[in-house]
């Protein structure tokens, strides 16, 4: 039997709030999701050892870190976790390399599982290593913060809204780097967020908190469409965050052709060449669904697909459409009835090229991997 990433059964009472959680995280990337004040940070701080629970037990990868009954409290620095916040403070007088190597050198040799050179490469920091951290952009600072956290060879990476303070153009890059961390380092992560799009893009599993208690847990595609969870989620901003590869740049037409999971899309011209990787966003509300092949239409992207699932969210309906990759499309209940849409219906999605936003196009050409 595989050991779960974490089992957390704790209570923590503040004057006007109580966290009361008994949850197991089984998979590599779990997102803790919920409205403001639901206890996400309190839970993460309990796991990190920054907040001491009133009762209960915390076990991570088979090691008990806190047990009220056994009076056991492992201090934060002995838990061997990496922790990255919204805007992590870097050491201001050090350059990028020294910031990252600091944690590496503090880790006893026998416990080192990450190689700093691999981290420099993984976060595309090689050309920034000698720069003072004070001169970095917000996105670059978060990349350094993540590399520094991982340089300590953490057993678990704790992320508290790591994209919240970033400009939208940098978010895609960080998401892409976090996906690389999952693929290349296999460091398990717990990711606190109130953004549906981030959760969908990153997490294998999601835990939803409401007023200090778990209300749902499971794969994002199942949990986020539950009506009780849907009311907490800001679906107005629901985006498809997709990994893409540049196929071709057509400057004369002012566009780039990108490949998303085997599907080619035209996008506004992106400053990147064939083979470069990037993350693109397509808002769920910007996609139009039709039953017939549209003709004489200005939109560049017409994608045949099949409806996989339809979920009602109050006045909105969210459809998952498989066009080779699965896109989330926002519809009205009226569209569902007028077009008699149901699971299995063959449809066409129309995506204007201007609706395809390259999120990390401003991030200094960090592609080519
Ligand atoms: P957000 O998304 O806004 O960051 P959150 O889900 O992370 O919210 P927490 O920061 O965990 O929520 O806070 C949960 C509740 O506990 C809030 O009502 C907060 O005011 C309260 N709280 C947190 N820390 C303390 C404290 N040290 N003393 C008293 N109340 C606290």
Tab-separated table of C-alpha atoms and ligand atoms in Angstrom:
chain	number	residue	atom	x	y	z
A	1	UNK	CA	0.000	0.000	0.000
A	2	UNK	CA	1.384	3.446	-0.853
A	3	UNK	CA	1.836	5.894	1.983
A	4	UNK	CA	-0.405	8.956	1.576
A	5	UNK	CA	1.297	12.315	1.126
A	6	UNK	CA	-0.350	13.620	4.276
A	7	UNK	CA	-2.992	12.855	6.836
A	8	UNK	CA	-4.191	15.859	8.756
A	9	UNK	CA	-6.760	15.615	11.533
A	10	UNK	CA	-6.653	18.873	13.481
A	11	UNK	CA	-8.686	21.539	15.185
A	12	UNK	CA	-7.588	25.121	15.665
A	13	UNK	CA	-9.792	27.677	17.342
A	14	UNK	CA	-9.411	31.443	16.994
A	15	UNK	CA	-11.799	33.916	18.647
A	16	UNK	CA	-14.251	33.908	15.725
A	17	UNK	CA	-13.166	30.936	13.648
A	18	UNK	CA	-12.545	27.239	14.094
A	19	UNK	CA	-10.665	24.978	11.714
A	20	UNK	CA	-11.885	21.406	12.055
A	21	UNK	CA	-10.347	19.198	9.419
A	22	UNK	CA	-9.797	15.456	9.012
A	23	UNK	CA	-8.394	14.854	5.553
A	24	UNK	CA	-5.959	12.623	3.683
A	25	UNK	CA	-4.006	13.834	0.668
A	26	UNK	CA	-3.217	10.828	-1.504
A	27	UNK	CA	-1.719	12.366	-4.622
A	28	UNK	CA	1.199	14.480	-5.771
A	29	UNK	CA	-0.524	17.810	-6.299
A	30	UNK	CA	-3.406	18.784	-4.072
A	31	UNK	CA	-5.077	22.140	-4.149
A	32	UNK	CA	-6.824	23.604	-1.126
A	33	UNK	CA	-9.599	25.760	-2.474
A	34	UNK	CA	-12.286	27.863	-0.822
A	35	UNK	CA	-13.558	31.393	-0.308
A	36	UNK	CA	-11.671	34.053	1.607
A	37	UNK	CA	-11.606	33.273	5.329
A	38	UNK	CA	-12.417	29.561	4.903
A	39	UNK	CA	-9.211	28.496	6.680
A	40	UNK	CA	-6.887	27.610	3.788
A	41	UNK	CA	-3.857	29.458	5.133
A	42	UNK	CA	-4.553	28.276	8.683
A	43	UNK	CA	-4.517	24.673	7.454
A	44	UNK	CA	-1.305	25.231	5.487
A	45	UNK	CA	0.324	26.925	8.495
A	46	UNK	CA	-0.632	23.966	10.709
A	47	UNK	CA	1.058	21.615	8.212
A	48	UNK	CA	4.121	23.885	8.007
A	49	UNK	CA	4.350	24.105	11.808
A	50	UNK	CA	3.843	27.883	11.841
A	51	UNK	CA	0.511	27.513	13.678
A	52	UNK	CA	0.096	24.953	16.451
A	53	UNK	CA	-3.246	23.086	16.325
A	54	UNK	CA	-5.268	22.731	19.543
A	55	UNK	CA	-5.779	19.022	19.017
A	56	UNK	CA	-5.204	16.217	16.564
A	57	UNK	CA	-2.403	14.769	14.531
A	58	UNK	CA	-0.435	15.591	11.379
A	59	UNK	CA	1.441	12.876	9.498
A	60	UNK	CA	3.383	13.574	6.309
A	61	UNK	CA	4.771	10.677	4.262
A	62	UNK	CA	4.452	8.355	7.232
A	63	UNK	CA	6.218	10.685	9.718
A	64	UNK	CA	4.211	12.167	12.579
A	65	UNK	CA	4.964	15.890	12.794
A	66	UNK	CA	2.360	16.834	15.334
A	67	UNK	CA	0.432	14.775	17.848
A	68	UNK	CA	-1.478	16.476	20.637
A	69	UNK	CA	-1.997	13.219	22.506
A	70	UNK	CA	1.709	12.307	22.346
A	71	UNK	CA	2.716	15.941	22.970
A	72	UNK	CA	4.848	15.789	19.877
A	73	UNK	CA	5.620	18.958	17.898
A	74	UNK	CA	8.300	18.858	15.220
A	75	UNK	CA	9.497	22.495	14.751
A	76	UNK	CA	9.008	24.023	11.266
A	77	UNK	CA	12.704	23.973	10.343
A	78	UNK	CA	12.890	20.236	11.063
A	79	UNK	CA	9.876	19.363	8.870
A	80	UNK	CA	11.884	19.746	5.662
A	81	UNK	CA	9.171	21.554	3.742
A	82	UNK	CA	9.499	24.266	1.128
A	83	UNK	CA	7.081	27.151	1.636
A	84	UNK	CA	6.332	29.806	-0.986
A	85	UNK	CA	3.902	32.636	-0.288
A	86	UNK	CA	2.183	35.267	-2.387
A	87	UNK	CA	5.265	37.464	-2.401
A	88	UNK	CA	8.114	35.600	-0.874
A	89	UNK	CA	10.876	37.673	0.676
A	90	UNK	CA	14.219	36.918	-0.960
A	91	UNK	CA	17.514	37.781	0.711
A	92	UNK	CA	17.959	41.330	-0.620
A	93	UNK	CA	21.738	41.559	-0.482
A	94	UNK	CA	22.372	38.365	-2.364
A	95	UNK	CA	22.263	37.588	-6.046
A	96	UNK	CA	19.993	34.916	-7.512
A	97	UNK	CA	22.596	32.145	-7.231
A	98	UNK	CA	23.326	32.860	-3.559
A	99	UNK	CA	19.637	33.009	-2.709
A	100	UNK	CA	19.123	29.552	-4.163
A	101	UNK	CA	22.315	27.999	-2.816
A	102	UNK	CA	21.616	29.281	0.713
A	103	UNK	CA	19.024	26.578	1.418
A	104	UNK	CA	21.023	23.972	-0.456
A	105	UNK	CA	24.063	24.459	1.790
A	106	UNK	CA	21.919	24.363	4.926
A	107	UNK	CA	20.643	20.902	3.974
A	108	UNK	CA	22.838	18.050	5.257
A	109	UNK	CA	24.575	16.266	2.367
A	110	UNK	CA	22.834	12.941	2.979
A	111	UNK	CA	19.415	14.599	2.663
A	112	UNK	CA	20.048	16.430	-0.609
A	113	UNK	CA	17.854	15.150	-3.405
A	114	UNK	CA	17.872	18.172	-5.715
A	115	UNK	CA	20.742	19.486	-7.764
A	116	UNK	CA	21.025	23.310	-7.924
A	117	UNK	CA	22.126	23.138	-11.576
A	118	UNK	CA	18.921	21.259	-12.385
A	119	UNK	CA	16.912	23.940	-10.573
A	120	UNK	CA	18.670	26.779	-12.437
A	121	UNK	CA	17.707	25.070	-15.664
A	122	UNK	CA	14.253	23.994	-14.635
A	123	UNK	CA	13.313	27.591	-13.761
A	124	UNK	CA	15.293	29.097	-16.678
A	125	UNK	CA	17.422	31.110	-14.262
A	126	UNK	CA	20.840	30.453	-15.783
A	127	UNK	CA	21.128	33.896	-17.356
A	128	UNK	CA	19.901	35.609	-14.176
A	129	UNK	CA	22.223	33.932	-11.668
A	130	UNK	CA	24.498	36.930	-11.092
A	131	UNK	CA	21.675	39.485	-10.956
A	132	UNK	CA	20.771	41.100	-7.649
A	133	UNK	CA	17.294	39.933	-6.658
A	134	UNK	CA	16.231	43.587	-6.254
A	135	UNK	CA	16.375	44.034	-10.032
A	136	UNK	CA	14.036	41.144	-10.879
A	137	UNK	CA	10.455	41.287	-12.154
A	138	UNK	CA	7.639	39.830	-10.039
A	139	UNK	CA	7.532	36.653	-12.119
A	140	UNK	CA	11.301	36.201	-11.934
A	141	UNK	CA	11.247	36.701	-8.158
A	142	UNK	CA	8.651	33.949	-7.760
A	143	UNK	CA	10.770	31.627	-9.902
A	144	UNK	CA	13.741	32.299	-7.610
A	145	UNK	CA	11.542	31.775	-4.536
A	146	UNK	CA	10.382	28.409	-5.891
A	147	UNK	CA	13.915	27.328	-6.814
A	148	UNK	CA	15.159	28.402	-3.375
A	149	UNK	CA	12.410	26.429	-1.642
A	150	UNK	CA	13.195	23.345	-3.740
A	151	UNK	CA	16.966	23.681	-3.180
A	152	UNK	CA	16.418	22.567	0.409
A	153	UNK	CA	15.277	19.152	-0.978
A	154	UNK	CA	11.873	19.490	0.678
A	155	UNK	CA	9.728	16.429	1.226
A	156	UNK	CA	6.702	18.572	0.492
A	157	UNK	CA	6.212	21.930	-1.218
A	158	UNK	CA	3.617	24.220	0.385
A	159	UNK	CA	2.361	27.023	-1.856
A	160	UNK	CA	0.076	29.762	-0.566
A	161	UNK	CA	-1.434	31.708	-3.489
A	162	UNK	CA	1.960	31.896	-5.239
A	163	UNK	CA	0.441	33.631	-8.274
A	164	UNK	CA	-1.831	36.082	-6.462
A	165	UNK	CA	0.486	39.078	-6.546
A	166	UNK	CA	1.616	38.486	-10.117
A	167	UNK	CA	0.626	40.299	-13.226
A	168	UNK	CA	-1.536	38.109	-15.470
A	169	UNK	CA	1.251	37.862	-18.032
A	170	UNK	CA	3.546	36.115	-15.549
A	171	UNK	CA	1.018	33.653	-14.183
A	172	UNK	CA	1.176	31.251	-17.096
A	173	UNK	CA	4.937	30.958	-16.812
A	174	UNK	CA	4.812	30.080	-13.125
A	175	UNK	CA	2.088	27.514	-13.780
A	176	UNK	CA	4.294	25.969	-16.430
A	177	UNK	CA	7.254	25.854	-14.022
A	178	UNK	CA	5.113	24.227	-11.349
A	179	UNK	CA	4.071	21.580	-13.845
A	180	UNK	CA	7.742	20.951	-14.585
A	181	UNK	CA	8.391	20.542	-10.861
A	182	UNK	CA	5.709	17.867	-10.798
A	183	UNK	CA	7.126	16.062	-13.811
A	184	UNK	CA	10.849	16.340	-13.161
A	185	UNK	CA	11.225	16.425	-9.378
A	186	UNK	CA	8.094	14.609	-8.270
A	187	UNK	CA	8.026	16.736	-5.130
A	188	UNK	CA	4.484	16.528	-3.753
A	189	UNK	CA	2.788	19.894	-3.374
A	190	UNK	CA	-0.129	21.408	-1.532
A	191	UNK	CA	-1.340	24.489	-3.320
A	192	UNK	CA	-3.666	27.036	-1.734
A	193	UNK	CA	-5.716	29.029	-4.215
A	194	UNK	CA	-9.067	30.621	-4.735
A	195	UNK	CA	-8.646	30.628	-8.504
A	196	UNK	CA	-10.613	27.942	-10.329
A	197	UNK	CA	-8.365	28.152	-13.371
A	198	UNK	CA	-5.179	27.557	-11.377
A	199	UNK	CA	-6.739	24.614	-9.595
A	200	UNK	CA	-7.869	23.049	-12.864
A	201	UNK	CA	-4.466	23.573	-14.467
A	202	UNK	CA	-2.359	22.185	-11.647
A	203	UNK	CA	-4.042	19.916	-9.169
A	204	UNK	CA	-4.717	16.190	-9.356
A	205	UNK	CA	-6.978	16.530	-6.383
A	206	UNK	CA	-8.777	19.377	-4.710
A	207	UNK	CA	-9.930	19.889	-1.142
A	208	UNK	CA	-12.650	22.484	-0.694
A	209	UNK	CA	-12.911	24.268	2.649
A	210	UNK	CA	-15.853	26.293	3.828
A	211	UNK	CA	-15.958	27.966	7.235
A	212	UNK	CA	-13.079	25.857	8.482
A	213	UNK	CA	-14.460	22.497	7.407
A	214	UNK	CA	-13.855	20.244	4.405
A	215	UNK	CA	-16.932	20.164	2.181
A	216	UNK	CA	-15.627	18.275	-0.858
A	217	UNK	CA	-12.562	16.399	-2.009
A	218	UNK	CA	-11.660	14.686	-5.282
A	219	UNK	CA	-10.509	15.389	-8.850
A	220	UNK	CA	-11.116	19.055	-9.881
A	221	UNK	CA	-13.306	18.049	-12.821
A	222	UNK	CA	-15.728	16.359	-10.409
A	223	UNK	CA	-15.505	18.646	-7.403
A	224	UNK	CA	-15.654	22.065	-9.055
A	225	UNK	CA	-18.878	21.308	-10.864
A	226	UNK	CA	-20.788	20.373	-7.697
A	227	UNK	CA	-23.549	22.931	-7.149
A	228	UNK	CA	-22.496	23.685	-3.538
A	229	UNK	CA	-18.895	24.248	-4.631
A	230	UNK	CA	-19.935	26.139	-7.763
A	231	UNK	CA	-21.476	28.906	-5.668
A	232	UNK	CA	-18.069	29.507	-4.036
A	233	UNK	CA	-16.152	29.584	-7.287
A	234	UNK	CA	-15.789	32.688	-9.392
A	235	UNK	CA	-16.766	31.137	-12.691
A	236	UNK	CA	-16.964	34.568	-14.290
A	237	UNK	CA	-13.220	34.327	-14.592
A	238	UNK	CA	-13.114	30.681	-15.603
A	239	UNK	CA	-10.361	30.212	-18.119
A	240	UNK	CA	-8.902	27.282	-19.992
A	241	UNK	CA	-5.197	27.347	-19.099
A	242	UNK	CA	-3.520	25.214	-21.722
A	243	UNK	CA	0.019	24.073	-22.497
A	244	UNK	CA	0.867	25.010	-26.057
A	245	UNK	CA	3.741	24.630	-28.487
A	246	UNK	CA	4.406	27.232	-31.160
A	247	UNK	CA	4.034	25.700	-34.635
A	248	UNK	CA	4.592	28.700	-36.834
A	249	UNK	CA	4.881	32.467	-36.651
A	250	UNK	CA	3.141	34.332	-39.473
A	251	UNK	CA	4.222	37.923	-38.960
A	252	UNK	CA	2.696	39.042	-42.250
A	253	UNK	CA	-0.736	38.013	-40.904
A	254	UNK	CA	-0.007	39.191	-37.362
A	255	UNK	CA	-0.607	35.738	-35.919
A	256	UNK	CA	1.062	32.629	-34.578
A	257	UNK	CA	-0.161	29.080	-34.974
A	258	UNK	CA	0.074	27.027	-31.780
A	259	UNK	CA	-0.562	23.383	-30.999
A	260	UNK	CA	-2.646	22.553	-27.951
A	261	UNK	CA	-2.778	18.806	-27.324
A	262	UNK	CA	-2.754	18.023	-31.047
A	263	UNK	CA	-5.187	20.803	-31.975
A	264	UNK	CA	-3.899	23.786	-33.928
A	265	UNK	CA	-5.108	27.245	-32.969
A	266	UNK	CA	-4.442	30.642	-34.477
A	267	UNK	CA	-3.451	33.229	-31.872
A	268	UNK	CA	-2.325	36.847	-32.043
A	269	UNK	CA	1.357	36.955	-32.988
A	270	UNK	CA	3.523	35.704	-30.137
A	271	UNK	CA	7.176	36.626	-29.736
A	272	UNK	CA	8.324	33.003	-29.854
A	273	UNK	CA	9.525	30.556	-32.492
A	274	UNK	CA	8.532	27.040	-33.591
A	275	UNK	CA	8.948	24.500	-30.788
A	276	UNK	CA	8.779	27.087	-27.977
A	277	UNK	CA	6.470	26.133	-25.126
A	278	UNK	CA	4.028	28.481	-23.508
A	279	UNK	CA	0.790	28.589	-21.582
A	280	UNK	CA	-2.259	30.131	-23.185
A	281	UNK	CA	-5.560	31.169	-21.711
A	282	UNK	CA	-8.935	31.007	-23.420
A	283	UNK	CA	-11.814	32.269	-21.316
A	284	UNK	CA	-14.707	29.827	-21.061
A	285	UNK	CA	-17.122	32.647	-21.854
A	286	UNK	CA	-15.291	33.585	-25.066
A	287	UNK	CA	-15.957	30.263	-26.799
A	288	UNK	CA	-19.027	29.927	-29.019
A	289	UNK	CA	-20.669	26.554	-29.557
A	290	UNK	CA	-22.621	25.623	-32.692
A	291	UNK	CA	-24.171	22.414	-34.043
A	292	UNK	CA	-23.352	23.028	-37.700
A	293	UNK	CA	-20.122	23.804	-39.509
A	294	UNK	CA	-20.154	27.587	-39.709
A	295	UNK	CA	-19.404	28.974	-43.150
A	296	UNK	CA	-18.521	32.522	-44.211
A	297	UNK	CA	-17.268	33.377	-40.746
A	298	UNK	CA	-14.370	35.603	-39.743
A	299	UNK	CA	-13.160	33.499	-36.780
A	300	UNK	CA	-9.990	31.522	-37.494
A	301	UNK	CA	-10.511	28.602	-35.132
A	302	UNK	CA	-13.391	26.211	-35.744
A	303	UNK	CA	-12.901	23.014	-33.801
A	304	UNK	CA	-15.098	19.925	-34.166
A	305	UNK	CA	-15.700	18.190	-30.836
A	306	UNK	CA	-17.988	16.177	-28.626
A	307	UNK	CA	-19.668	17.231	-25.399
A	308	UNK	CA	-18.250	15.152	-22.560
A	309	UNK	CA	-20.226	16.594	-19.688
A	310	UNK	CA	-22.683	19.377	-18.892
A	311	UNK	CA	-22.920	20.881	-15.404
A	312	UNK	CA	-25.427	23.468	-14.256
A	313	UNK	CA	-24.027	26.267	-12.076
A	314	UNK	CA	-27.008	28.409	-11.139
A	315	UNK	CA	-27.702	30.727	-14.088
A	316	UNK	CA	-24.721	29.349	-16.009
A	317	UNK	CA	-23.941	26.039	-17.548
A	318	UNK	CA	-20.439	24.693	-17.938
A	319	UNK	CA	-19.820	22.179	-20.741
A	320	UNK	CA	-16.668	20.111	-21.126
A	321	UNK	CA	-16.021	19.645	-24.840
A	322	UNK	CA	-13.412	17.249	-26.203
A	323	UNK	CA	-11.841	18.735	-29.320
A	324	UNK	CA	-8.716	16.591	-28.987
A	325	UNK	CA	-8.030	18.388	-25.753
A	326	UNK	CA	-10.858	19.161	-23.331
A	327	UNK	CA	-12.073	22.770	-23.272
A	328	UNK	CA	-14.428	24.240	-20.697
A	329	UNK	CA	-17.162	26.300	-22.340
A	330	UNK	CA	-19.638	28.570	-20.578
A	331	UNK	CA	-23.203	28.476	-21.885
A	332	UNK	CA	-26.640	29.634	-20.830
A	333	UNK	CA	-29.402	27.195	-19.791
A	334	UNK	CA	-31.336	28.483	-22.791
A	335	UNK	CA	-28.590	27.402	-25.202
A	336	UNK	CA	-28.729	23.921	-23.699
A	337	UNK	CA	-32.461	23.578	-24.296
A	338	UNK	CA	-32.629	25.426	-27.658
A	339	UNK	CA	-29.827	23.314	-29.132
A	340	UNK	CA	-30.874	20.146	-27.227
A	341	UNK	CA	-27.304	19.703	-26.051
A	342	UNK	CA	-26.424	16.624	-24.061
A	343	UNK	CA	-23.469	14.383	-23.368
A	344	UNK	CA	-22.206	12.931	-26.634
A	345	UNK	CA	-23.581	15.724	-28.879
A	346	UNK	CA	-21.209	16.519	-31.761
A	347	UNK	CA	-20.554	20.267	-31.842
A	348	UNK	CA	-18.213	22.913	-33.232
A	349	UNK	CA	-16.385	25.378	-31.046
A	350	UNK	CA	-15.553	28.789	-32.427
A	351	UNK	CA	-12.590	30.489	-30.833
A	352	UNK	CA	-11.611	33.927	-32.118
A	353	UNK	CA	-7.860	34.151	-32.443
A	354	UNK	CA	-7.947	37.319	-30.311
A	355	UNK	CA	-9.418	35.275	-27.440
A	356	UNK	CA	-6.273	33.148	-27.253
A	357	UNK	CA	-4.020	34.939	-24.792
A	358	UNK	CA	-0.392	33.887	-24.406
A	359	UNK	CA	0.199	34.299	-20.686
A	360	UNK	CA	3.943	34.213	-20.537
A	361	UNK	CA	4.752	35.948	-23.792
A	362	UNK	CA	6.206	38.817	-21.750
A	363	UNK	CA	8.426	36.600	-19.687
A	364	UNK	CA	11.640	37.128	-21.547
A	365	UNK	CA	11.668	34.254	-24.017
A	366	UNK	CA	12.061	31.492	-21.494
A	367	UNK	CA	10.778	28.790	-23.835
A	368	UNK	CA	12.776	26.383	-25.985
A	369	UNK	CA	12.574	23.378	-23.742
B	1	LIG	P1	-7.837	34.108	2.313
B	1	LIG	O1	-8.245	33.395	1.044
B	1	LIG	O2	-8.508	35.426	2.451
B	1	LIG	O3	-6.354	34.164	2.499
B	1	LIG	P2	-8.086	31.813	4.089
B	1	LIG	O4	-9.076	30.822	3.591
B	1	LIG	O5	-6.651	31.514	3.876
B	1	LIG	O6	-8.457	33.256	3.540
B	1	LIG	P3	-7.365	32.042	6.855
B	1	LIG	O7	-6.305	33.063	6.625
B	1	LIG	O8	-6.938	30.682	7.202
B	1	LIG	O9	-8.385	31.996	5.641
B	1	LIG	O10	-8.301	32.609	8.006
B	1	LIG	C1	-9.452	31.902	8.466
B	1	LIG	C2	-10.133	32.721	9.561
B	1	LIG	O11	-9.331	32.699	10.735
B	1	LIG	C3	-10.318	34.173	9.201
B	1	LIG	O12	-11.587	34.559	9.670
B	1	LIG	C4	-9.222	34.874	9.966
B	1	LIG	O13	-9.630	36.179	10.339
B	1	LIG	C5	-9.071	34.000	11.201
B	1	LIG	N1	-7.702	34.039	11.736
B	1	LIG	C6	-6.582	33.644	11.101
B	1	LIG	N2	-5.509	33.803	11.906
B	1	LIG	C7	-5.977	34.315	13.050
B	1	LIG	C8	-5.372	34.722	14.282
B	1	LIG	N3	-4.062	34.602	14.488
B	1	LIG	N4	-6.184	35.219	15.262
B	1	LIG	C9	-7.500	35.323	15.087
B	1	LIG	N5	-8.150	34.972	13.959
B	1	LIG	C10	-7.398	34.474	12.963
